[in-house]
mmCIF file of C-alpha atoms (C1' of nucleotides) in Angstrom:
data_model
loop_
_atom_site.group_PDB
_atom_site.id
_atom_site.type_symbol
_atom_site.label_atom_id
_atom_site.label_comp_id
_atom_site.label_asym_id
_atom_site.label_seq_id
_atom_site.Cartn_x
_atom_site.Cartn_y
_atom_site.Cartn_z
ATOM 1 C CA MET A 28 59.476 67.050 -55.673
ATOM 2 C CA SER A 29 61.426 64.193 -54.231
ATOM 3 C CA PRO A 30 64.941 64.497 -52.724
ATOM 4 C CA GLU A 31 66.270 62.979 -55.956
ATOM 5 C CA ASP A 32 64.612 65.620 -58.193
ATOM 6 C CA HIS A 33 66.029 68.346 -55.931
ATOM 7 C CA LEU A 34 69.495 67.086 -56.764
ATOM 8 C CA LYS A 35 68.817 67.607 -60.552
ATOM 9 C CA LEU A 36 70.813 70.516 -62.095
ATOM 10 C CA GLU A 37 67.759 72.304 -63.533
ATOM 11 C CA ASN A 38 66.104 72.314 -60.213
ATOM 12 C CA GLN A 39 68.694 74.058 -58.251
ATOM 13 C CA ILE A 40 68.650 77.609 -57.687
ATOM 14 C CA CYS A 41 72.322 78.224 -57.197
ATOM 15 C CA PHE A 42 73.298 76.521 -60.405
ATOM 16 C CA PRO A 43 71.443 78.919 -62.868
ATOM 17 C CA LEU A 44 72.582 81.863 -60.640
ATOM 18 C CA TYR A 45 76.130 80.668 -60.958
ATOM 19 C CA VAL A 46 76.038 80.295 -64.795
ATOM 20 C CA THR A 47 73.997 83.382 -65.385
ATOM 21 C CA SER A 48 76.389 85.482 -63.396
ATOM 22 C CA ARG A 49 79.400 84.134 -65.274
ATOM 23 C CA LEU A 50 77.640 84.582 -68.879
ATOM 24 C CA LEU A 51 76.855 88.084 -67.903
ATOM 25 C CA THR A 52 80.357 88.791 -66.975
ATOM 26 C CA ARG A 53 81.390 87.559 -70.225
ATOM 27 C CA ALA A 54 79.040 89.804 -71.919
ATOM 28 C CA TYR A 55 80.822 92.740 -70.417
ATOM 29 C CA GLN A 56 84.106 91.256 -71.399
ATOM 30 C CA PRO A 57 84.597 92.807 -74.898
ATOM 31 C CA LEU A 58 83.501 96.236 -73.657
ATOM 32 C CA LEU A 59 85.794 96.105 -70.758
ATOM 33 C CA ALA A 60 88.623 94.644 -72.887
ATOM 34 C CA GLU A 61 88.631 97.946 -74.798
ATOM 35 C CA LEU A 62 89.271 99.795 -71.587
ATOM 36 C CA GLY A 63 91.820 97.338 -70.608
ATOM 37 C CA ILE A 64 90.225 96.194 -67.376
ATOM 38 C CA THR A 65 88.581 93.201 -65.991
ATOM 39 C CA TYR A 66 85.094 92.973 -64.406
ATOM 40 C CA PRO A 67 86.054 93.008 -60.847
ATOM 41 C CA GLN A 68 88.345 96.018 -61.745
ATOM 42 C CA TYR A 69 85.201 97.668 -63.323
ATOM 43 C CA LEU A 70 83.291 97.061 -60.131
ATOM 44 C CA VAL A 71 85.916 99.042 -58.114
ATOM 45 C CA LEU A 72 85.691 101.738 -60.457
ATOM 46 C CA LEU A 73 81.901 102.002 -60.231
ATOM 47 C CA VAL A 74 82.316 102.245 -56.493
ATOM 48 C CA LEU A 75 84.983 104.994 -56.693
ATOM 49 C CA TRP A 76 83.157 106.869 -59.491
ATOM 50 C CA GLU A 77 80.320 107.223 -57.061
ATOM 51 C CA GLN A 78 82.564 108.064 -53.983
ATOM 52 C CA ASP A 79 86.286 108.612 -54.296
ATOM 53 C CA GLY A 80 88.899 108.477 -51.637
ATOM 54 C CA LEU A 81 87.504 105.491 -49.901
ATOM 55 C CA LYS A 82 89.317 103.205 -47.499
ATOM 56 C CA VAL A 83 89.888 99.667 -48.415
ATOM 57 C CA SER A 84 87.396 98.504 -45.795
ATOM 58 C CA ALA A 85 84.661 100.605 -47.343
ATOM 59 C CA ILE A 86 85.365 99.117 -50.784
ATOM 60 C CA SER A 87 85.283 95.697 -48.967
ATOM 61 C CA GLU A 88 81.832 96.167 -47.615
ATOM 62 C CA LYS A 89 80.455 97.363 -50.838
ATOM 63 C CA LEU A 90 81.767 94.546 -53.082
ATOM 64 C CA PHE A 91 81.590 91.777 -50.270
ATOM 65 C CA LEU A 92 85.275 91.164 -50.979
ATOM 66 C CA ASN A 93 87.856 90.812 -48.215
ATOM 67 C CA SER A 94 91.405 92.210 -48.319
ATOM 68 C CA ASN A 95 92.651 88.870 -49.466
ATOM 69 C CA THR A 96 91.000 89.424 -52.806
ATOM 70 C CA LEU A 97 91.038 93.344 -52.700
ATOM 71 C CA THR A 98 94.693 94.074 -52.015
ATOM 72 C CA PRO A 99 96.011 92.285 -54.963
ATOM 73 C CA LEU A 100 93.161 93.566 -57.166
ATOM 74 C CA LEU A 101 93.805 97.261 -56.101
ATOM 75 C CA LYS A 102 97.597 96.686 -56.494
ATOM 76 C CA ARG A 103 96.949 95.648 -60.093
ATOM 77 C CA MET A 104 94.828 98.771 -60.728
ATOM 78 C CA GLU A 105 97.602 100.779 -59.003
ATOM 79 C CA GLN A 106 99.984 99.207 -61.680
ATOM 80 C CA LEU A 107 97.683 100.345 -64.422
ATOM 81 C CA ASN A 108 97.577 103.798 -63.068
ATOM 82 C CA LEU A 109 93.990 103.993 -62.341
ATOM 83 C CA LEU A 110 94.353 104.717 -58.606
ATOM 84 C CA THR A 111 96.745 105.341 -55.731
ATOM 85 C CA ARG A 112 97.024 103.393 -52.501
ATOM 86 C CA VAL A 113 98.158 105.584 -49.626
ATOM 87 C CA ARG A 114 98.331 104.737 -45.877
ATOM 88 C CA SER A 115 96.049 107.096 -44.004
ATOM 89 C CA LYS A 116 97.683 109.603 -41.730
ATOM 90 C CA GLU A 117 95.245 109.421 -38.960
ATOM 91 C CA ASP A 118 95.242 105.645 -38.718
ATOM 92 C CA GLU A 119 98.166 103.952 -40.212
ATOM 93 C CA ARG A 120 96.391 100.669 -40.523
ATOM 94 C CA GLN A 121 94.045 102.008 -43.242
ATOM 95 C CA VAL A 122 94.761 102.630 -46.731
ATOM 96 C CA ASP A 123 93.125 105.311 -48.808
ATOM 97 C CA ILE A 124 92.142 104.503 -52.327
ATOM 98 C CA THR A 125 92.035 107.383 -54.727
ATOM 99 C CA LEU A 126 91.320 107.734 -58.377
ATOM 100 C CA THR A 127 94.082 109.053 -60.717
ATOM 101 C CA GLU A 128 93.163 111.323 -63.593
ATOM 102 C CA LYS A 129 93.118 108.181 -65.781
ATOM 103 C CA GLY A 130 90.768 106.390 -63.498
ATOM 104 C CA LYS A 131 88.425 109.481 -63.488
ATOM 105 C CA LEU A 132 88.602 109.796 -67.148
ATOM 106 C CA MET A 133 87.608 106.268 -67.701
ATOM 107 C CA GLN A 134 84.093 107.062 -66.504
ATOM 108 C CA LYS A 135 83.308 108.835 -69.870
ATOM 109 C CA SER A 136 84.333 105.703 -71.879
ATOM 110 C CA ALA A 137 82.320 103.514 -69.609
ATOM 111 C CA LYS A 138 79.160 105.444 -69.689
ATOM 112 C CA CYS A 139 77.691 103.492 -72.748
ATOM 113 C CA ILE A 140 78.480 99.986 -71.067
ATOM 114 C CA PRO A 141 75.181 99.823 -68.903
ATOM 115 C CA GLU A 142 72.978 100.668 -71.638
ATOM 116 C CA ASN A 143 74.767 98.290 -73.950
ATOM 117 C CA LEU A 144 74.335 95.514 -71.479
ATOM 118 C CA LEU A 145 70.656 96.208 -71.187
ATOM 119 C CA LYS A 146 70.237 95.710 -74.793
ATOM 120 C CA THR A 147 71.895 92.341 -74.565
ATOM 121 C CA ILE A 148 69.669 91.249 -71.750
ATOM 122 C CA LYS A 149 66.473 91.829 -73.736
ATOM 123 C CA LEU A 150 64.185 91.705 -70.706
ATOM 124 C CA PRO A 151 60.834 93.473 -70.536
ATOM 125 C CA ALA A 152 61.189 96.576 -68.082
ATOM 126 C CA GLU A 153 58.456 95.231 -65.826
ATOM 127 C CA GLU A 154 60.057 91.731 -65.460
ATOM 128 C CA LEU A 155 63.600 93.262 -64.946
ATOM 129 C CA ILE A 156 62.263 95.352 -62.036
ATOM 130 C CA GLN A 157 60.594 92.321 -60.413
ATOM 131 C CA PHE A 158 63.692 90.334 -60.935
ATOM 132 C CA LYS A 159 65.991 92.968 -59.449
ATOM 133 C CA ALA A 160 63.723 93.215 -56.463
ATOM 134 C CA THR A 161 63.729 89.388 -55.659
ATOM 135 C CA LEU A 162 67.533 89.475 -56.257
ATOM 136 C CA HIS A 163 67.962 92.262 -53.778
ATOM 137 C CA LYS A 164 65.802 90.315 -51.072
ATOM 138 C CA LEU A 165 67.840 87.267 -51.873
ATOM 139 C CA LEU A 166 71.162 89.190 -51.408
ATOM 140 C CA THR A 167 70.073 90.735 -48.119
ATOM 141 C CA THR A 168 68.921 87.240 -46.774
ATOM 142 C CA LEU A 169 72.166 85.701 -47.779
ATOM 143 C CA GLU A 170 74.198 88.516 -46.298
ATOM 144 C CA GLU A 171 72.418 87.949 -42.961
ATOM 145 C CA ALA A 172 73.031 84.205 -43.215
ATOM 146 C CA ASP A 173 76.705 84.830 -44.245
ATOM 147 C CA LYS A 174 77.264 87.056 -41.033
ATOM 148 C CA GLU A 175 76.419 84.364 -38.568
ATOM 149 C CA MET B 12 67.729 107.383 -65.596
ATOM 150 C CA SER B 13 70.852 109.293 -66.872
ATOM 151 C CA PRO B 14 73.926 107.522 -67.955
ATOM 152 C CA GLU B 15 75.584 108.586 -64.746
ATOM 153 C CA ASP B 16 72.968 106.795 -62.502
ATOM 154 C CA HIS B 17 73.228 103.624 -64.820
ATOM 155 C CA LEU B 18 76.965 103.605 -63.493
ATOM 156 C CA LYS B 19 75.741 103.513 -60.025
ATOM 157 C CA LEU B 20 76.460 100.111 -58.356
ATOM 158 C CA GLU B 21 72.931 99.555 -57.161
ATOM 159 C CA ASN B 22 71.364 100.188 -60.533
ATOM 160 C CA GLN B 23 73.603 97.480 -62.278
ATOM 161 C CA ILE B 24 72.085 94.246 -63.007
ATOM 162 C CA CYS B 25 75.262 92.328 -63.104
ATOM 163 C CA PHE B 26 76.586 93.378 -59.802
ATOM 164 C CA PRO B 27 73.814 91.998 -57.553
ATOM 165 C CA LEU B 28 73.783 88.862 -59.700
ATOM 166 C CA TYR B 29 77.577 88.473 -59.146
ATOM 167 C CA VAL B 30 77.385 89.110 -55.345
ATOM 168 C CA THR B 31 74.178 87.072 -54.799
ATOM 169 C CA SER B 32 75.823 84.135 -56.770
ATOM 170 C CA ARG B 33 78.935 84.244 -54.478
ATOM 171 C CA LEU B 34 76.915 84.575 -51.336
ATOM 172 C CA LEU B 35 74.765 81.531 -52.350
ATOM 173 C CA THR B 36 77.964 79.527 -53.091
ATOM 174 C CA ARG B 37 79.304 80.446 -49.619
ATOM 175 C CA ALA B 38 76.075 79.264 -48.140
ATOM 176 C CA TYR B 39 76.622 75.837 -49.657
ATOM 177 C CA GLN B 40 80.290 75.788 -48.314
ATOM 178 C CA PRO B 41 79.720 74.490 -44.819
ATOM 179 C CA LEU B 42 77.491 71.635 -46.120
ATOM 180 C CA LEU B 43 79.957 70.901 -48.957
ATOM 181 C CA ALA B 44 82.932 70.962 -46.452
ATOM 182 C CA GLU B 45 81.336 68.059 -44.558
ATOM 183 C CA LEU B 46 81.688 66.102 -47.894
ATOM 184 C CA GLY B 47 85.156 67.324 -48.461
ATOM 185 C CA ILE B 48 84.310 68.953 -51.921
ATOM 186 C CA THR B 49 84.082 72.406 -53.412
ATOM 187 C CA TYR B 50 81.022 73.970 -55.154
ATOM 188 C CA PRO B 51 82.274 73.377 -58.580
ATOM 189 C CA GLN B 52 82.959 69.793 -57.746
ATOM 190 C CA TYR B 53 79.438 69.462 -56.407
ATOM 191 C CA LEU B 54 78.159 70.615 -59.689
ATOM 192 C CA VAL B 55 80.017 67.898 -61.544
ATOM 193 C CA LEU B 56 78.714 65.368 -59.309
ATOM 194 C CA LEU B 57 75.065 66.681 -59.727
ATOM 195 C CA VAL B 58 75.609 66.240 -63.599
ATOM 196 C CA LEU B 59 77.137 62.650 -63.182
ATOM 197 C CA TRP B 60 74.338 61.623 -60.518
ATOM 198 C CA GLU B 61 71.866 62.451 -63.194
ATOM 199 C CA GLN B 62 73.728 60.673 -65.957
ATOM 200 C CA ASP B 63 76.986 58.773 -65.381
ATOM 201 C CA GLY B 64 79.587 57.941 -67.966
ATOM 202 C CA LEU B 65 79.574 61.399 -69.710
ATOM 203 C CA LYS B 66 82.528 62.664 -72.024
ATOM 204 C CA VAL B 67 84.308 65.756 -70.863
ATOM 205 C CA SER B 68 82.494 67.685 -73.659
ATOM 206 C CA ALA B 69 79.040 66.755 -72.389
ATOM 207 C CA ILE B 70 79.875 67.956 -68.917
ATOM 208 C CA SER B 71 81.348 71.075 -70.501
ATOM 209 C CA GLU B 72 78.040 71.832 -72.247
ATOM 210 C CA LYS B 73 75.991 71.345 -69.274
ATOM 211 C CA LEU B 74 78.169 73.433 -66.678
ATOM 212 C CA PHE B 75 79.332 75.894 -69.398
ATOM 213 C CA LEU B 76 82.923 75.349 -68.474
ATOM 214 C CA ASN B 77 85.668 74.645 -71.094
ATOM 215 C CA SER B 78 88.433 71.978 -70.664
ATOM 216 C CA ASN B 79 90.768 74.508 -69.470
ATOM 217 C CA THR B 80 88.581 74.620 -66.214
ATOM 218 C CA LEU B 81 87.252 71.202 -66.307
ATOM 219 C CA THR B 82 90.510 69.141 -66.864
ATOM 220 C CA PRO B 83 92.120 70.216 -63.655
ATOM 221 C CA LEU B 84 88.876 70.102 -61.808
ATOM 222 C CA LEU B 85 88.195 66.514 -62.910
ATOM 223 C CA LYS B 86 91.753 65.637 -62.118
ATOM 224 C CA ARG B 87 91.352 66.782 -58.523
ATOM 225 C CA MET B 88 88.177 64.808 -58.226
ATOM 226 C CA GLU B 89 90.015 61.819 -59.685
ATOM 227 C CA GLN B 90 92.670 62.320 -56.900
ATOM 228 C CA LEU B 91 89.702 62.296 -54.343
ATOM 229 C CA ASN B 92 88.580 58.962 -55.727
ATOM 230 C CA LEU B 93 85.200 60.509 -56.776
ATOM 231 C CA LEU B 94 85.526 59.587 -60.443
ATOM 232 C CA THR B 95 87.843 57.951 -63.213
ATOM 233 C CA ARG B 96 89.037 59.601 -66.399
ATOM 234 C CA VAL B 97 89.519 57.106 -69.273
ATOM 235 C CA ARG B 98 90.238 57.807 -72.830
ATOM 236 C CA SER B 99 87.354 56.573 -75.026
ATOM 237 C CA LYS B 100 88.185 53.428 -77.116
ATOM 238 C CA GLU B 101 86.105 54.588 -80.080
ATOM 239 C CA ASP B 102 87.570 58.031 -80.231
ATOM 240 C CA GLU B 103 90.808 58.571 -78.434
ATOM 241 C CA ARG B 104 90.358 62.358 -78.410
ATOM 242 C CA GLN B 105 87.536 61.903 -75.904
ATOM 243 C CA VAL B 106 87.685 61.135 -72.301
ATOM 244 C CA ASP B 107 84.929 59.251 -70.357
ATOM 245 C CA ILE B 108 84.253 60.279 -66.872
ATOM 246 C CA THR B 109 82.750 57.685 -64.633
ATOM 247 C CA LEU B 110 81.644 57.705 -60.808
ATOM 248 C CA THR B 111 83.334 55.575 -58.556
ATOM 249 C CA GLU B 112 81.582 53.786 -55.619
ATOM 250 C CA LYS B 113 82.638 56.720 -53.331
ATOM 251 C CA GLY B 114 81.410 59.229 -55.946
ATOM 252 C CA LYS B 115 78.055 57.356 -56.155
ATOM 253 C CA LEU B 116 77.633 56.902 -52.528
ATOM 254 C CA MET B 117 78.065 60.676 -51.847
ATOM 255 C CA GLN B 118 74.632 61.251 -53.411
ATOM 256 C CA LYS B 119 73.126 59.925 -50.123
ATOM 257 C CA SER B 120 74.871 62.300 -48.048
ATOM 258 C CA ALA B 121 74.099 65.097 -50.467
ATOM 259 C CA LYS B 122 70.403 64.549 -50.400
ATOM 260 C CA CYS B 123 69.722 66.947 -47.614
ATOM 261 C CA ILE B 124 71.654 69.999 -49.299
ATOM 262 C CA PRO B 125 68.981 71.385 -51.629
ATOM 263 C CA GLU B 126 66.196 71.446 -49.060
ATOM 264 C CA ASN B 127 68.758 72.887 -46.484
ATOM 265 C CA LEU B 128 69.598 75.680 -48.930
ATOM 266 C CA LEU B 129 65.859 76.324 -49.643
ATOM 267 C CA LYS B 130 65.347 77.211 -46.049
ATOM 268 C CA THR B 131 68.317 79.651 -46.240
ATOM 269 C CA ILE B 132 66.848 81.426 -49.177
ATOM 270 C CA LYS B 133 63.492 82.113 -47.361
ATOM 271 C CA LEU B 134 61.593 82.960 -50.483
ATOM 272 C CA PRO B 135 57.852 82.659 -51.016
ATOM 273 C CA ALA B 136 57.261 79.642 -53.337
ATOM 274 C CA GLU B 137 55.509 81.892 -55.971
ATOM 275 C CA GLU B 138 58.405 84.583 -56.019
ATOM 276 C CA LEU B 139 61.007 81.658 -56.311
ATOM 277 C CA ILE B 140 59.206 80.273 -59.275
ATOM 278 C CA GLN B 141 59.074 83.586 -61.046
ATOM 279 C CA PHE B 142 62.585 84.301 -60.359
ATOM 280 C CA LYS B 143 63.849 81.058 -61.649
ATOM 281 C CA ALA B 144 61.771 81.793 -64.767
ATOM 282 C CA THR B 145 63.272 84.965 -65.459
ATOM 283 C CA LEU B 146 66.700 83.551 -64.642
ATOM 284 C CA HIS B 147 66.345 80.924 -67.103
ATOM 285 C CA LYS B 148 65.202 83.259 -69.760
ATOM 286 C CA LEU B 149 68.148 85.438 -68.985
ATOM 287 C CA LEU B 150 70.543 82.548 -69.070
ATOM 288 C CA THR B 151 69.235 81.433 -72.548
ATOM 289 C CA THR B 152 69.554 84.977 -73.996
ATOM 290 C CA LEU B 153 73.126 85.279 -72.716
ATOM 291 C CA GLU B 154 73.941 81.842 -73.992
ATOM 292 C CA GLU B 155 72.879 82.907 -77.417
ATOM 293 C CA ALA B 156 74.828 86.152 -77.145
ATOM 294 C CA ASP B 157 77.813 84.221 -76.003
ATOM 295 C CA LYS B 158 77.877 81.937 -79.028
ATOM 296 C CA GLU B 159 78.143 84.839 -81.443
ATOM 297 C "C1'" DT C 18 102.185 103.125 -18.656
ATOM 298 C "C1'" DG C 19 102.966 98.598 -20.076
ATOM 299 C "C1'" DT C 20 100.210 94.749 -21.597
ATOM 300 C "C1'" DT C 21 96.473 92.676 -23.795
ATOM 301 C "C1'" DT C 22 92.913 92.867 -27.221
ATOM 302 C "C1'" DT C 23 91.087 94.399 -31.273
ATOM 303 C "C1'" DT C 24 91.238 96.156 -35.941
ATOM 304 C "C1'" DA C 25 92.743 97.055 -40.844
ATOM 305 C "C1'" DT C 26 95.580 95.193 -44.431
ATOM 306 C "C1'" DA C 27 98.726 92.073 -46.220
ATOM 307 C "C1'" DT C 28 100.373 87.507 -47.134
ATOM 308 C "C1'" DC C 29 99.866 82.622 -48.387
ATOM 309 C "C1'" DG C 30 98.043 78.513 -50.307
ATOM 310 C "C1'" DT C 31 94.443 76.309 -52.948
ATOM 311 C "C1'" DA C 32 90.886 76.175 -56.422
ATOM 312 C "C1'" DC C 33 88.474 78.011 -59.873
ATOM 313 C "C1'" DA C 34 87.660 80.766 -64.572
ATOM 314 C "C1'" DC C 35 88.975 81.863 -69.001
ATOM 315 C "C1'" DG C 36 91.776 83.681 -73.287
ATOM 316 C "C1'" DA C 37 95.256 81.675 -75.961
ATOM 317 C "C1'" DT C 38 97.829 78.058 -77.570
ATOM 318 C "C1'" DT C 39 99.321 73.160 -78.188
ATOM 319 C "C1'" DT C 40 98.780 68.340 -78.929
ATOM 320 C "C1'" DA C 41 96.957 64.290 -80.662
ATOM 321 C "C1'" DA C 42 93.327 61.945 -83.033
ATOM 322 C "C1'" DT C 43 89.768 61.930 -86.546
ATOM 323 C "C1'" DC C 44 87.588 63.678 -90.696
ATOM 324 C "C1'" DT C 45 87.725 65.730 -95.417
ATOM 325 C "C1'" DT C 46 88.926 65.897 -99.768
ATOM 326 C "C1'" DA C 47 91.569 66.569 -103.515
ATOM 327 C "C1'" DT D 15 95.475 57.775 -99.506
ATOM 328 C "C1'" DA D 16 98.347 61.639 -98.159
ATOM 329 C "C1'" DA D 17 97.954 66.585 -96.807
ATOM 330 C "C1'" DG D 18 95.109 69.937 -94.829
ATOM 331 C "C1'" DA D 19 91.154 70.950 -91.729
ATOM 332 C "C1'" DT D 20 88.586 70.022 -87.771
ATOM 333 C "C1'" DT D 21 87.837 68.477 -83.169
ATOM 334 C "C1'" DA D 22 88.483 67.101 -78.068
ATOM 335 C "C1'" DA D 23 91.511 67.673 -74.270
ATOM 336 C "C1'" DA D 24 95.254 69.476 -72.249
ATOM 337 C "C1'" DT D 25 98.419 73.037 -71.025
ATOM 338 C "C1'" DC D 26 99.886 77.672 -69.994
ATOM 339 C "C1'" DG D 27 99.452 82.404 -67.985
ATOM 340 C "C1'" DT D 28 96.904 85.769 -65.636
ATOM 341 C "C1'" DG D 29 93.266 87.237 -62.444
ATOM 342 C "C1'" DT D 30 90.183 86.434 -59.233
ATOM 343 C "C1'" DA D 31 87.979 84.085 -54.671
ATOM 344 C "C1'" DC D 32 88.449 82.782 -50.210
ATOM 345 C "C1'" DG D 33 89.993 80.227 -45.725
ATOM 346 C "C1'" DA D 34 93.774 80.775 -42.657
ATOM 347 C "C1'" DT D 35 97.343 83.122 -40.815
ATOM 348 C "C1'" DA D 36 100.649 87.132 -40.124
ATOM 349 C "C1'" DT D 37 101.699 91.869 -39.190
ATOM 350 C "C1'" DA D 38 101.483 96.241 -37.425
ATOM 351 C "C1'" DA D 39 98.815 100.030 -35.619
ATOM 352 C "C1'" DA D 40 95.439 101.580 -32.551
ATOM 353 C "C1'" DA D 41 92.318 100.898 -28.677
ATOM 354 C "C1'" DA D 42 91.208 99.065 -24.190
ATOM 355 C "C1'" DC D 43 92.327 98.271 -19.678
ATOM 356 C "C1'" DA D 44 94.681 96.510 -15.586
#
DNA sequence: TGTTTTTATATCGTACACGATTTAATCTTA
DNA sequence: TAAGATTAAATCGTGTACGATATAAAAACA
């Protein structure tokens, strides 16, 4: 491929990834709208459903989002009564994020979402597994590159 | 997998896609900063380098972005003297987007970007091809789902 | 122990995304 | 051909992303 061809949209790797990610988020939208939350808010809930009572920094590491994004996001979720934000006693710099009853209960309503999305995706299981494997590899490589 | 497992972050398909897309955009950032543009602005340039003089609607279709995102984006690029926005003579509802000399010349400086990114990605060619194929399939499926 | 350095969040400013609505121009059709 | 429907952009409001900076608490250390 010539350098010019590399500059064509369809030959990019980033562009289809960018579009697909947005389209997939859109596919979640109607399901999340029923719960009254956004996609990033859903991600925070996924993290906390797995392990509640995390510090902001722990959520930050899992979602690859810094406090400049997370703080406002968590504040909005606090307004929605999904979680509480409390300064840690041991270290006043840290903030503990804990699910409220409403936040915990929402897991039940969300249980159908992943299966629902799998249907939308319509990929053979084998292909999906391979795809996720490469995606994970790519994520790890980019994570390393990002740290530098 | 149980419904609970489906709700774990690492088992999601959307989450790694969302993170990888963002990390990949970040990887572009230092290269684009030298040109003084953002990633979405780069995408608009990629489109126009392939075919100049498009209507807003044509760019919209290619990037899957509506006018509520595109209009401000194109206005900023107009401020940067990268392109011009002119109402079409035949149909006053439409706007023609045309590259300026500066916008055209930037293609030369951008030529090294895709190769540079390929190095960062560090994926075997075969795996990358397979990955792009699945990504494209996914994109098409989601595009259909989005239209409904 | 007082000062410097580091660390965890928060704040600020800019630029997307995107649902919803508006505006103006063109098309339809009675 | 005039009124209603459709279409292309633009506008508005809200919610992310993220670089840069600020703030306050804890750690390191002279």
